[in-house]
Amino acid sequence: ETVYRLWQQYPLSDHLTLYRPDGDGGYRATHVGDQQPFSQRELPTRAFGFTLYPRAGQTDTYYLKLEGAGTLVLDLQLTSHATALAETETRHLLFGLYYGAILALLRDRVYLWYTLYVAGLGMTFFSINGLSFRYFWPDLVWLNSGFLVFTFLSLGAQLQFTRTLLTLHRQWLTFDRLLRALVLLCGIGFVAVLTLPVRPLYAFSQYLAALVAVLCLVAGTGLWLRGYRPARFFTLASAF
């Protein structure tokens, strides 16, 4: 008997329902999503997987419904069972290398703000890739929407790291006050994720992340042009 796997590779899908033939002319619904406990998934993987058993010599029709509060991303893949196993092993190897590199950075850096920045950034991508739900909080579905707490933590720590490393309070007081205001804004975003609907916060976090990246680069470049040597290394590292 041929077995196939249907995958929705985007792990932040809120509600996903597959309707497959039940053999009696009707359909059987299977509900999954990151708003349901991980234990309810048909396959215990970071992506949403369904097992299909096509009937030989017949045409079967399947229906898939996707719902969500944020951006709807449909990234479907149909594979054989053997291919799914091989691709899963390769993908986990790559994730291991990626997150291992992040852990190596954490071990080698002594700055508190840089550590929090890298940790928050790592947890943000860990959540976006669906790995945090798989390994850290399989039954805490609210954290799948609330992962933005890590995003705001990372942005706030990035600003603090920039202020501390460049000693902005001595080198460029006006710009230091601007970054301090953004740190406060990150704190407000952090609290808002825990107390308010998160849908409006997705776009806000993206705009804030872009603004923080630009302003940190401006701070480094401005002090570099003023002859502050540490700013040169900061700016080059930020650019790459």
Coordinates of N, CA and C in Angstrom, one line a residue:
E1 N 0.8 -1.2 0.0 CA 0.0 0.0 0.0 C 0.9 1.3 0.0
T2 N 0.6 2.2 -0.9 CA 1.4 3.4 -1.0 C 0.9 4.4 0.0
V3 N 1.9 5.0 0.7 CA 1.6 6.0 1.8 C 2.3 7.3 1.4
Y4 N 1.5 8.4 1.5 CA 2.1 9.7 1.2 C 1.9 10.6 2.5
R5 N 2.7 11.6 2.5 CA 2.6 12.6 3.5 C 2.3 14.0 2.9
L6 N 1.3 14.6 3.4 CA 1.0 16.0 3.0 C 1.4 16.9 4.1
W7 N 2.3 17.9 3.7 CA 2.9 18.8 4.7 C 2.4 20.2 4.5
Q8 N 2.1 20.9 5.6 CA 2.0 22.3 5.6 C 3.3 22.8 6.3
Q9 N 4.2 23.3 5.6 CA 5.6 23.6 6.1 C 5.6 24.8 7.0
Y10 N 4.6 25.7 6.9 CA 4.6 26.9 7.7 C 4.1 26.5 9.1
P11 N 5.0 26.6 10.2 CA 4.6 26.1 11.5 C 3.7 27.0 12.3
L12 N 3.4 28.2 11.8 CA 2.7 29.2 12.6 C 1.2 29.3 12.1
S13 N 0.7 28.3 11.5 CA -0.7 28.2 11.0 C -1.6 28.0 12.2
D14 N -2.5 29.0 12.4 CA -3.4 28.9 13.6 C -4.3 27.7 13.6
H15 N -5.0 27.6 12.5 CA -6.0 26.5 12.4 C -6.0 25.9 11.0
L16 N -5.8 24.6 10.9 CA -5.6 23.9 9.7 C -6.5 22.6 9.7
T17 N -7.4 22.4 8.7 CA -8.3 21.3 8.7 C -8.2 20.6 7.4
L18 N -7.9 19.3 7.4 CA -7.9 18.5 6.2 C -9.2 17.6 6.2
Y19 N -9.9 17.7 5.1 CA -11.0 16.8 4.9 C -10.7 15.7 3.9
R20 N -10.7 14.5 4.3 CA -10.3 13.4 3.4 C -11.5 12.4 3.3
P21 N -11.6 11.7 2.2 CA -12.7 10.7 2.0 C -12.7 9.6 3.1
D22 N -13.9 9.3 3.6 CA -14.0 8.3 4.6 C -14.4 6.9 4.0
G23 N -14.5 6.8 2.7 CA -14.8 5.6 2.0 C -16.3 5.3 1.9
D24 N -17.1 6.1 2.5 CA -18.6 5.9 2.4 C -19.3 7.1 1.7
G25 N -18.5 7.8 1.0 CA -19.1 9.0 0.3 C -19.0 10.3 1.1
G26 N -18.6 10.2 2.3 CA -18.4 11.4 3.1 C -17.0 11.8 3.3
Y27 N -16.8 12.7 4.3 CA -15.4 13.2 4.5 C -15.2 13.2 6.1
R28 N -13.9 12.9 6.4 CA -13.5 12.9 7.8 C -12.6 14.1 8.0
A29 N -12.8 14.9 9.0 CA -12.0 16.1 9.3 C -11.0 15.8 10.3
T30 N -9.8 16.4 10.0 CA -8.7 16.3 11.0 C -8.2 17.8 11.3
H31 N -8.3 18.2 12.5 CA -8.0 19.6 12.9 C -6.6 19.6 13.6
V32 N -5.8 20.5 13.1 CA -4.5 20.8 13.8 C -4.2 22.3 13.7
G33 N -3.1 22.7 14.3 CA -2.8 24.1 14.3 C -2.0 24.5 15.5
D34 N -1.3 25.7 15.5 CA -0.5 26.0 16.6 C -1.3 26.6 17.8
Q35 N -2.7 26.7 17.6 CA -3.5 27.0 18.7 C -4.1 25.8 19.4
Q36 N -3.6 24.6 19.1 CA -4.1 23.4 19.7 C -2.9 22.7 20.3
P37 N -3.0 21.9 21.4 CA -1.9 21.2 22.0 C -1.1 20.4 21.0
F38 N 0.2 20.3 21.1 CA 1.0 19.6 20.2 C 0.6 18.1 20.1
S39 N 0.1 17.6 21.3 CA -0.2 16.2 21.3 C -1.4 15.8 20.4
Q40 N -2.1 16.8 19.9 CA -3.2 16.5 19.0 C -2.8 16.4 17.6
R41 N -1.6 16.6 17.3 CA -1.1 16.5 15.9 C -1.1 15.1 15.4
E42 N -1.4 14.9 14.2 CA -1.4 13.5 13.6 C 0.0 13.0 13.5
L43 N 1.0 13.9 13.2 CA 2.4 13.5 13.2 C 3.2 14.4 14.1
P44 N 4.0 13.9 15.0 CA 4.7 14.7 16.0 C 5.9 15.4 15.4
T45 N 5.7 16.3 14.5 CA 6.8 17.1 13.8 C 6.5 18.6 14.0
R46 N 7.5 19.4 13.7 CA 7.4 20.8 13.8 C 6.4 21.4 12.7
A47 N 6.4 20.8 11.5 CA 5.5 21.1 10.5 C 4.2 20.3 10.7
F48 N 3.1 20.7 10.0 CA 1.9 20.0 10.1 C 1.8 18.9 9.0
G49 N 1.7 17.7 9.5 CA 1.7 16.6 8.5 C 0.5 15.7 8.6
F50 N 0.1 15.2 7.5 CA -1.1 14.3 7.4 C -0.7 13.1 6.6
T51 N -1.1 11.9 7.0 CA -0.9 10.7 6.3 C -2.0 10.4 5.3
L52 N -1.7 10.1 4.1 CA -2.7 9.9 3.0 C -2.5 8.4 2.5
Y53 N -3.6 7.8 2.3 CA -3.6 6.4 1.8 C -4.5 6.4 0.5
P54 N -3.9 6.8 -0.6 CA -4.7 6.8 -1.8 C -5.1 5.4 -2.3
R55 N -6.3 5.3 -2.8 CA -6.9 4.0 -3.2 C -6.4 3.7 -4.7
A56 N -5.9 2.6 -4.9 CA -5.4 2.2 -6.2 C -6.5 2.2 -7.2
G57 N -6.2 2.9 -8.4 CA -7.1 2.9 -9.5 C -8.2 3.9 -9.3
Q58 N -8.2 4.7 -8.3 CA -9.3 5.7 -8.0 C -8.8 7.1 -7.8
T59 N -9.6 8.0 -8.1 CA -9.3 9.4 -7.8 C -10.0 9.9 -6.6
D60 N -9.2 10.4 -5.6 CA -9.7 10.9 -4.4 C -9.5 12.4 -4.3
T61 N -10.5 13.1 -3.8 CA -10.5 14.5 -3.6 C -10.4 14.9 -2.1
Y62 N -9.4 15.7 -1.9 CA -9.2 16.2 -0.5 C -9.4 17.7 -0.4
Y63 N -9.8 18.2 0.7 CA -10.0 19.6 0.9 C -9.2 20.1 2.1
L64 N -8.6 21.2 2.0 CA -7.8 21.8 3.1 C -8.3 23.2 3.4
K65 N -8.6 23.5 4.7 CA -9.0 24.8 5.1 C -8.0 25.4 6.0
L66 N -7.6 26.6 5.7 CA -6.6 27.3 6.6 C -7.2 28.6 7.1
E67 N -7.0 28.8 8.4 CA -7.6 30.0 9.1 C -6.5 30.5 10.0
G68 N -6.5 31.9 10.2 CA -5.5 32.4 11.1 C -5.8 33.9 11.3
A69 N -5.2 34.4 12.4 CA -5.4 35.8 12.8 C -4.4 36.7 12.1
G70 N -3.3 36.1 11.7 CA -2.2 36.9 11.0 C -2.2 36.6 9.6
T71 N -0.9 36.7 9.0 CA -0.7 36.4 7.6 C -1.0 34.9 7.3
L72 N -1.7 34.6 6.3 CA -2.0 33.2 5.9 C -0.9 32.8 4.9
V73 N -0.1 31.8 5.3 CA 0.9 31.3 4.4 C 0.6 29.8 4.1
L74 N 0.5 29.5 2.8 CA 0.2 28.1 2.4 C 1.4 27.6 1.7
D75 N 2.1 26.6 2.4 CA 3.4 26.1 1.9 C 3.2 24.5 1.9
L76 N 2.6 24.0 0.9 CA 2.2 22.6 0.9 C 3.3 21.8 0.2
Q77 N 3.5 20.6 0.7 CA 4.4 19.6 0.0 C 3.9 18.2 0.2
L78 N 3.9 17.5 -0.9 CA 3.4 16.1 -0.9 C 4.6 15.2 -1.2
T79 N 4.9 14.3 -0.3 CA 6.1 13.4 -0.4 C 5.7 12.0 0.0
S80 N 6.6 11.1 -0.5 CA 6.4 9.7 0.0 C 6.9 9.6 1.4
H81 N 6.6 8.5 2.0 CA 7.1 8.3 3.4 C 8.6 8.3 3.5
A82 N 9.3 7.6 2.6 CA 10.7 7.5 2.7 C 11.4 8.9 2.5
T83 N 10.8 9.7 1.5 CA 11.3 11.0 1.2 C 11.1 11.9 2.4
A84 N 10.0 11.8 3.1 CA 9.7 12.6 4.3 C 10.7 12.4 5.4
L85 N 11.1 11.1 5.6 CA 12.1 10.8 6.6 C 13.4 11.4 6.3
A86 N 13.9 11.3 5.0 CA 15.2 11.8 4.6 C 15.2 13.3 4.8
E87 N 14.2 14.0 4.3 CA 14.1 15.4 4.4 C 14.1 15.9 5.8
T88 N 13.4 15.2 6.7 CA 13.3 15.6 8.1 C 14.7 15.5 8.8
E89 N 15.4 14.4 8.5 CA 16.8 14.3 9.0 C 17.7 15.4 8.6
T90 N 17.6 15.7 7.3 CA 18.5 16.8 6.8 C 18.1 18.2 7.4
R91 N 16.8 18.4 7.5 CA 16.4 19.7 8.1 C 16.8 19.8 9.5
H92 N 16.6 18.8 10.3 CA 17.0 18.8 11.7 C 18.5 19.0 11.8
L93 N 19.3 18.5 10.9 CA 20.7 18.7 11.0 C 21.1 20.1 10.8
L94 N 20.4 20.8 9.8 CA 20.7 22.2 9.5 C 20.2 23.1 10.7
F95 N 19.1 22.7 11.3 CA 18.6 23.5 12.4 C 19.6 23.3 13.6
G96 N 20.1 22.1 13.7 CA 21.1 21.9 14.8 C 22.4 22.7 14.6
L97 N 22.9 22.8 13.4 CA 24.0 23.6 13.1 C 23.7 25.1 13.3
Y98 N 22.5 25.6 12.9 CA 22.2 27.0 13.1 C 22.1 27.4 14.5
Y99 N 21.3 26.6 15.3 CA 21.1 27.0 16.7 C 22.4 26.6 17.5
G100 N 23.2 25.7 17.1 CA 24.4 25.5 17.7 C 25.4 26.6 17.6
A101 N 25.3 27.3 16.4 CA 26.1 28.5 16.2 C 25.7 29.6 17.2
I102 N 24.4 29.7 17.3 CA 23.9 30.8 18.3 C 24.3 30.5 19.7
L103 N 24.3 29.2 20.1 CA 24.7 28.9 21.5 C 26.2 29.2 21.6
A104 N 27.0 28.9 20.6 CA 28.4 29.2 20.7 C 28.6 30.7 20.9
L105 N 27.8 31.5 20.2 CA 28.0 33.0 20.4 C 27.6 33.4 21.9
L106 N 26.6 32.7 22.4 CA 26.2 33.0 23.8 C 27.3 32.7 24.8
R107 N 28.0 31.6 24.5 CA 29.1 31.2 25.4 C 30.3 32.1 25.3
D108 N 30.6 32.7 24.1 CA 31.8 33.5 24.0 C 31.6 35.0 24.3
R109 N 30.4 35.4 24.5 CA 30.1 36.8 24.8 C 29.8 37.0 26.3
V110 N 30.4 38.1 26.9 CA 30.2 38.4 28.3 C 29.2 39.5 28.5
Y111 N 28.9 40.2 27.5 CA 27.9 41.3 27.7 C 26.5 40.8 27.9
L112 N 25.9 41.2 29.0 CA 24.6 40.8 29.3 C 23.6 41.2 28.2
W113 N 23.7 42.4 27.7 CA 22.7 42.8 26.7 C 22.8 42.1 25.4
Y114 N 24.1 41.8 25.0 CA 24.3 41.0 23.8 C 23.8 39.6 24.0
T115 N 23.9 39.0 25.2 CA 23.4 37.7 25.4 C 21.9 37.7 25.3
L116 N 21.3 38.7 25.9 CA 19.8 38.7 25.8 C 19.3 39.0 24.4
Y117 N 20.1 39.8 23.7 CA 19.7 40.1 22.3 C 19.8 38.8 21.4
V118 N 20.9 38.1 21.5 CA 21.0 36.8 20.7 C 20.0 35.8 21.2
A119 N 19.8 35.7 22.5 CA 18.9 34.7 23.0 C 17.5 35.0 22.6
G120 N 17.1 36.3 22.6 CA 15.7 36.6 22.2 C 15.6 36.4 20.7
L121 N 16.6 36.8 19.9 CA 16.5 36.6 18.5 C 16.5 35.1 18.2
G122 N 17.3 34.3 18.9 CA 17.2 32.8 18.6 C 15.9 32.2 19.0
M123 N 15.3 32.6 20.1 CA 14.0 32.1 20.5 C 12.9 32.6 19.5
T124 N 13.0 33.8 18.9 CA 12.1 34.3 17.9 C 12.1 33.3 16.7
F125 N 13.2 33.1 16.2 CA 13.3 32.2 15.0 C 13.0 30.7 15.4
F126 N 13.3 30.3 16.6 CA 13.0 29.0 17.1 C 11.5 28.8 17.0
S127 N 10.7 29.9 17.4 CA 9.3 29.8 17.4 C 8.7 29.9 16.0
I128 N 9.3 30.8 15.2 CA 8.8 30.9 13.8 C 9.0 29.6 13.1
N129 N 10.1 28.9 13.3 CA 10.3 27.6 12.7 C 9.5 26.4 13.3
G130 N 8.7 26.7 14.3 CA 7.9 25.7 14.9 C 8.6 24.8 15.9
L131 N 9.9 25.0 16.2 CA 10.6 24.1 17.0 C 10.3 24.3 18.5
S132 N 10.0 25.6 18.9 CA 9.8 25.8 20.3 C 8.5 25.1 20.8
F133 N 7.5 25.1 19.9 CA 6.2 24.4 20.2 C 6.5 22.9 20.2
R134 N 7.4 22.4 19.4 CA 7.7 21.0 19.4 C 8.4 20.5 20.6
Y135 N 9.4 21.3 21.1 CA 10.3 20.9 22.1 C 10.1 21.5 23.5
F136 N 9.6 22.8 23.5 CA 9.6 23.6 24.8 C 8.2 23.6 25.4
W137 N 7.2 24.0 24.7 CA 5.9 24.2 25.3 C 4.8 23.5 24.4
P138 N 4.8 22.2 24.2 CA 3.8 21.6 23.3 C 2.4 21.7 23.7
D139 N 2.1 22.1 25.0 CA 0.7 22.3 25.4 C 0.3 23.7 25.7
L140 N 1.3 24.6 25.6 CA 1.0 26.0 25.9 C 0.7 26.8 24.6
V141 N -0.5 26.6 24.1 CA -0.7 27.1 22.7 C -0.7 28.6 22.7
W142 N -1.0 29.3 23.8 CA -1.0 30.8 23.7 C 0.4 31.4 23.4
L143 N 1.5 30.6 23.7 CA 2.8 31.1 23.4 C 3.1 31.1 21.9
N144 N 2.3 30.3 21.1 CA 2.5 30.4 19.7 C 2.2 31.7 19.1
S145 N 1.2 32.4 19.7 CA 0.9 33.8 19.3 C 1.7 34.8 20.1
G146 N 2.1 34.4 21.3 CA 2.8 35.3 22.2 C 4.3 35.2 22.1
F147 N 4.8 34.6 21.0 CA 6.3 34.5 20.8 C 6.9 35.9 20.6
L148 N 6.0 36.9 20.3 CA 6.6 38.2 20.1 C 7.2 38.8 21.4
V149 N 7.0 38.2 22.5 CA 7.7 38.6 23.7 C 9.2 38.5 23.5
F150 N 9.6 37.4 22.8 CA 11.0 37.3 22.5 C 11.5 38.3 21.5
T151 N 10.7 38.7 20.6 CA 11.0 39.7 19.6 C 11.3 41.0 20.3
F152 N 10.4 41.4 21.2 CA 10.5 42.7 21.9 C 11.7 42.7 22.8
L153 N 11.9 41.5 23.5 CA 13.1 41.4 24.3 C 14.3 41.5 23.6
S154 N 14.4 40.9 22.4 CA 15.6 41.0 21.6 C 15.9 42.4 21.1
L155 N 14.8 43.1 20.7 CA 15.0 44.5 20.2 C 15.4 45.4 21.3
G156 N 14.8 45.3 22.5 CA 15.2 46.1 23.6 C 16.7 45.8 24.0
A157 N 17.1 44.6 24.0 CA 18.4 44.2 24.4 C 19.4 44.7 23.3
Q158 N 19.0 44.7 22.0 CA 19.9 45.2 21.0 C 20.1 46.7 21.2
L159 N 19.1 47.4 21.5 CA 19.2 48.9 21.8 C 20.1 49.1 23.0
Q160 N 20.0 48.4 24.0 CA 20.8 48.5 25.2 C 22.2 48.2 24.9
F161 N 22.4 47.1 24.2 CA 23.8 46.7 23.8 C 24.5 47.8 23.0
T162 N 23.7 48.4 22.1 CA 24.3 49.5 21.3 C 24.6 50.7 22.1
R163 N 23.7 51.1 23.1 CA 24.0 52.2 23.9 C 25.2 52.0 24.8
T164 N 25.3 50.7 25.3 CA 26.4 50.4 26.3 C 27.8 50.3 25.5
L165 N 27.8 49.6 24.4 CA 29.1 49.4 23.7 C 29.6 50.7 23.2
L166 N 28.7 51.6 22.7 CA 29.2 52.8 22.1 C 29.2 54.0 23.1
T167 N 28.9 53.7 24.3 CA 28.9 54.7 25.4 C 28.2 56.0 24.9
L168 N 27.0 55.8 24.4 CA 26.3 56.9 23.8 C 26.0 58.0 24.8
H169 N 25.8 57.7 26.1 CA 25.5 58.7 27.0 C 26.6 59.7 27.2
R170 N 27.8 59.3 26.7 CA 29.0 60.3 26.7 C 29.3 60.8 25.3
Q171 N 29.1 59.9 24.3 CA 29.6 60.3 23.0 C 28.5 61.0 22.2
W172 N 27.2 60.7 22.4 CA 26.1 61.3 21.6 C 24.9 61.3 22.4
L173 N 24.7 62.2 23.3 CA 23.6 62.2 24.3 C 22.2 62.3 23.7
T174 N 22.1 63.1 22.6 CA 20.8 63.2 22.0 C 20.3 61.8 21.4
F175 N 21.2 61.2 20.7 CA 20.9 59.9 20.2 C 20.7 58.8 21.3
D176 N 21.4 59.0 22.3 CA 21.2 58.0 23.5 C 19.8 58.2 24.0
R177 N 19.3 59.4 24.1 CA 17.9 59.6 24.6 C 16.9 59.0 23.6
L178 N 17.2 59.1 22.3 CA 16.3 58.5 21.3 C 16.2 57.0 21.5
L179 N 17.4 56.3 21.7 CA 17.4 54.9 21.8 C 16.7 54.5 23.1
R180 N 16.9 55.3 24.2 CA 16.2 55.0 25.4 C 14.7 55.0 25.3
A181 N 14.2 55.9 24.5 CA 12.8 56.0 24.2 C 12.3 54.8 23.5
L182 N 13.1 54.3 22.6 CA 12.7 53.0 21.9 C 12.8 51.8 22.8
V183 N 13.7 51.8 23.7 CA 13.7 50.7 24.7 C 12.4 50.7 25.5
L184 N 11.9 51.9 25.9 CA 10.7 52.0 26.6 C 9.5 51.4 25.7
L185 N 9.6 51.8 24.4 CA 8.6 51.3 23.5 C 8.6 49.8 23.3
C186 N 9.8 49.2 23.4 CA 9.9 47.7 23.4 C 9.3 47.1 24.6
G187 N 9.5 47.8 25.7 CA 8.9 47.3 27.0 C 7.4 47.3 26.9
I188 N 6.9 48.4 26.3 CA 5.4 48.5 26.2 C 4.9 47.4 25.3
G189 N 5.7 47.1 24.2 CA 5.3 46.0 23.3 C 5.3 44.7 24.0
F190 N 6.3 44.5 24.8 CA 6.5 43.2 25.6 C 5.2 43.0 26.5
V191 N 4.8 44.0 27.2 CA 3.6 43.9 28.1 C 2.4 43.8 27.3
A192 N 2.3 44.4 26.1 CA 1.1 44.4 25.3 C 0.9 42.9 24.8
V193 N 1.9 42.2 24.5 CA 1.8 40.8 24.0 C 1.1 40.0 25.0
L194 N 1.4 40.3 26.3 CA 0.8 39.5 27.4 C -0.6 39.9 27.8
T195 N -1.0 41.1 27.3 CA -2.3 41.6 27.8 C -3.3 42.0 26.7
L196 N -2.9 42.1 25.5 CA -3.7 42.6 24.4 C -3.8 41.6 23.3
P197 N -4.8 41.7 22.3 CA -4.7 40.8 21.1 C -3.4 41.0 20.3
V198 N -2.8 40.0 19.9 CA -1.5 40.1 19.3 C -1.5 40.4 17.8
R199 N -2.7 40.3 17.2 CA -2.7 40.5 15.7 C -2.1 41.9 15.3
P200 N -2.6 43.0 15.9 CA -2.0 44.3 15.5 C -0.5 44.4 15.8
L201 N 0.0 43.6 16.7 CA 1.4 43.7 17.1 C 2.4 43.1 16.1
Y202 N 1.9 42.2 15.3 CA 2.8 41.6 14.3 C 3.4 42.7 13.4
A203 N 2.6 43.6 12.8 CA 3.1 44.6 11.9 C 3.9 45.6 12.7
F204 N 3.4 46.0 13.9 CA 4.2 46.9 14.8 C 5.6 46.4 15.1
S205 N 5.7 45.1 15.4 CA 7.0 44.5 15.7 C 7.9 44.6 14.5
Q206 N 7.4 44.4 13.3 CA 8.2 44.4 12.1 C 8.7 45.8 11.8
Y207 N 7.8 46.8 11.9 CA 8.3 48.2 11.7 C 9.3 48.6 12.8
L208 N 9.1 48.2 14.0 CA 10.0 48.5 15.1 C 11.3 47.9 14.9
A209 N 11.4 46.6 14.4 CA 12.6 45.9 14.1 C 13.4 46.7 13.0
A210 N 12.7 47.1 12.0 CA 13.4 47.8 10.9 C 14.0 49.1 11.4
L211 N 13.2 49.9 12.2 CA 13.6 51.1 12.8 C 14.8 50.9 13.7
V212 N 14.8 49.9 14.6 CA 15.9 49.7 15.5 C 17.2 49.4 14.7
A213 N 17.1 48.5 13.7 CA 18.2 48.2 12.9 C 18.9 49.4 12.2
V214 N 18.0 50.3 11.7 CA 18.5 51.5 11.0 C 19.2 52.4 12.0
L215 N 18.6 52.6 13.1 CA 19.1 53.6 14.1 C 20.4 53.1 14.7
C216 N 20.5 51.8 15.0 CA 21.7 51.3 15.5 C 22.9 51.4 14.5
L217 N 22.6 51.2 13.3 CA 23.6 51.4 12.2 C 23.9 52.9 12.1
V218 N 23.0 53.8 12.2 CA 23.2 55.2 12.2 C 24.1 55.7 13.4
A219 N 23.8 55.1 14.5 CA 24.6 55.4 15.7 C 26.1 55.1 15.5
G220 N 26.3 53.8 15.0 CA 27.6 53.4 14.8 C 28.4 54.2 13.7
T221 N 27.7 54.5 12.6 CA 28.3 55.2 11.6 C 28.6 56.7 12.0
G222 N 27.7 57.3 12.7 CA 27.9 58.6 13.1 C 29.1 58.8 14.0
L223 N 29.2 57.9 15.0 CA 30.4 57.9 15.9 C 31.7 57.5 15.2
W224 N 31.6 56.7 14.2 CA 32.8 56.3 13.4 C 33.3 57.5 12.7
L225 N 32.4 58.3 12.1 CA 32.8 59.5 11.4 C 33.3 60.6 12.3
R226 N 33.0 60.5 13.6 CA 33.5 61.4 14.6 C 34.8 60.9 15.1
G227 N 35.3 59.8 14.7 CA 36.6 59.3 15.1 C 36.6 58.4 16.3
Y228 N 35.4 57.9 16.7 CA 35.3 57.0 17.8 C 35.6 55.6 17.3
R229 N 36.8 55.0 17.6 CA 37.3 53.8 17.0 C 36.4 52.6 17.3
P230 N 35.9 52.3 18.5 CA 35.0 51.2 18.7 C 33.8 51.2 17.8
A231 N 33.3 52.4 17.3 CA 32.2 52.4 16.5 C 32.4 51.8 15.1
R232 N 33.7 51.9 14.7 CA 34.1 51.3 13.4 C 33.8 49.8 13.4
F233 N 34.2 49.1 14.4 CA 34.0 47.7 14.5 C 32.5 47.3 14.7
F234 N 31.9 48.1 15.5 CA 30.4 47.9 15.7 C 29.7 48.1 14.3
T235 N 30.0 49.1 13.6 CA 29.3 49.4 12.4 C 29.5 48.3 11.3
L236 N 30.8 47.9 11.2 CA 31.1 46.8 10.2 C 30.4 45.5 10.6
A237 N 30.4 45.2 11.9 CA 29.8 43.9 12.4 C 28.2 44.0 12.1
S238 N 27.7 45.2 12.4 CA 26.2 45.3 12.2 C 25.8 45.2 10.7
A239 N 26.7 45.8 9.9 CA 26.4 45.7 8.4 C 26.4 44.3 7.9
F240 N 27.2 43.5 8.4 CA 27.3 42.1 7.9 C 26.6 41.1 8.8

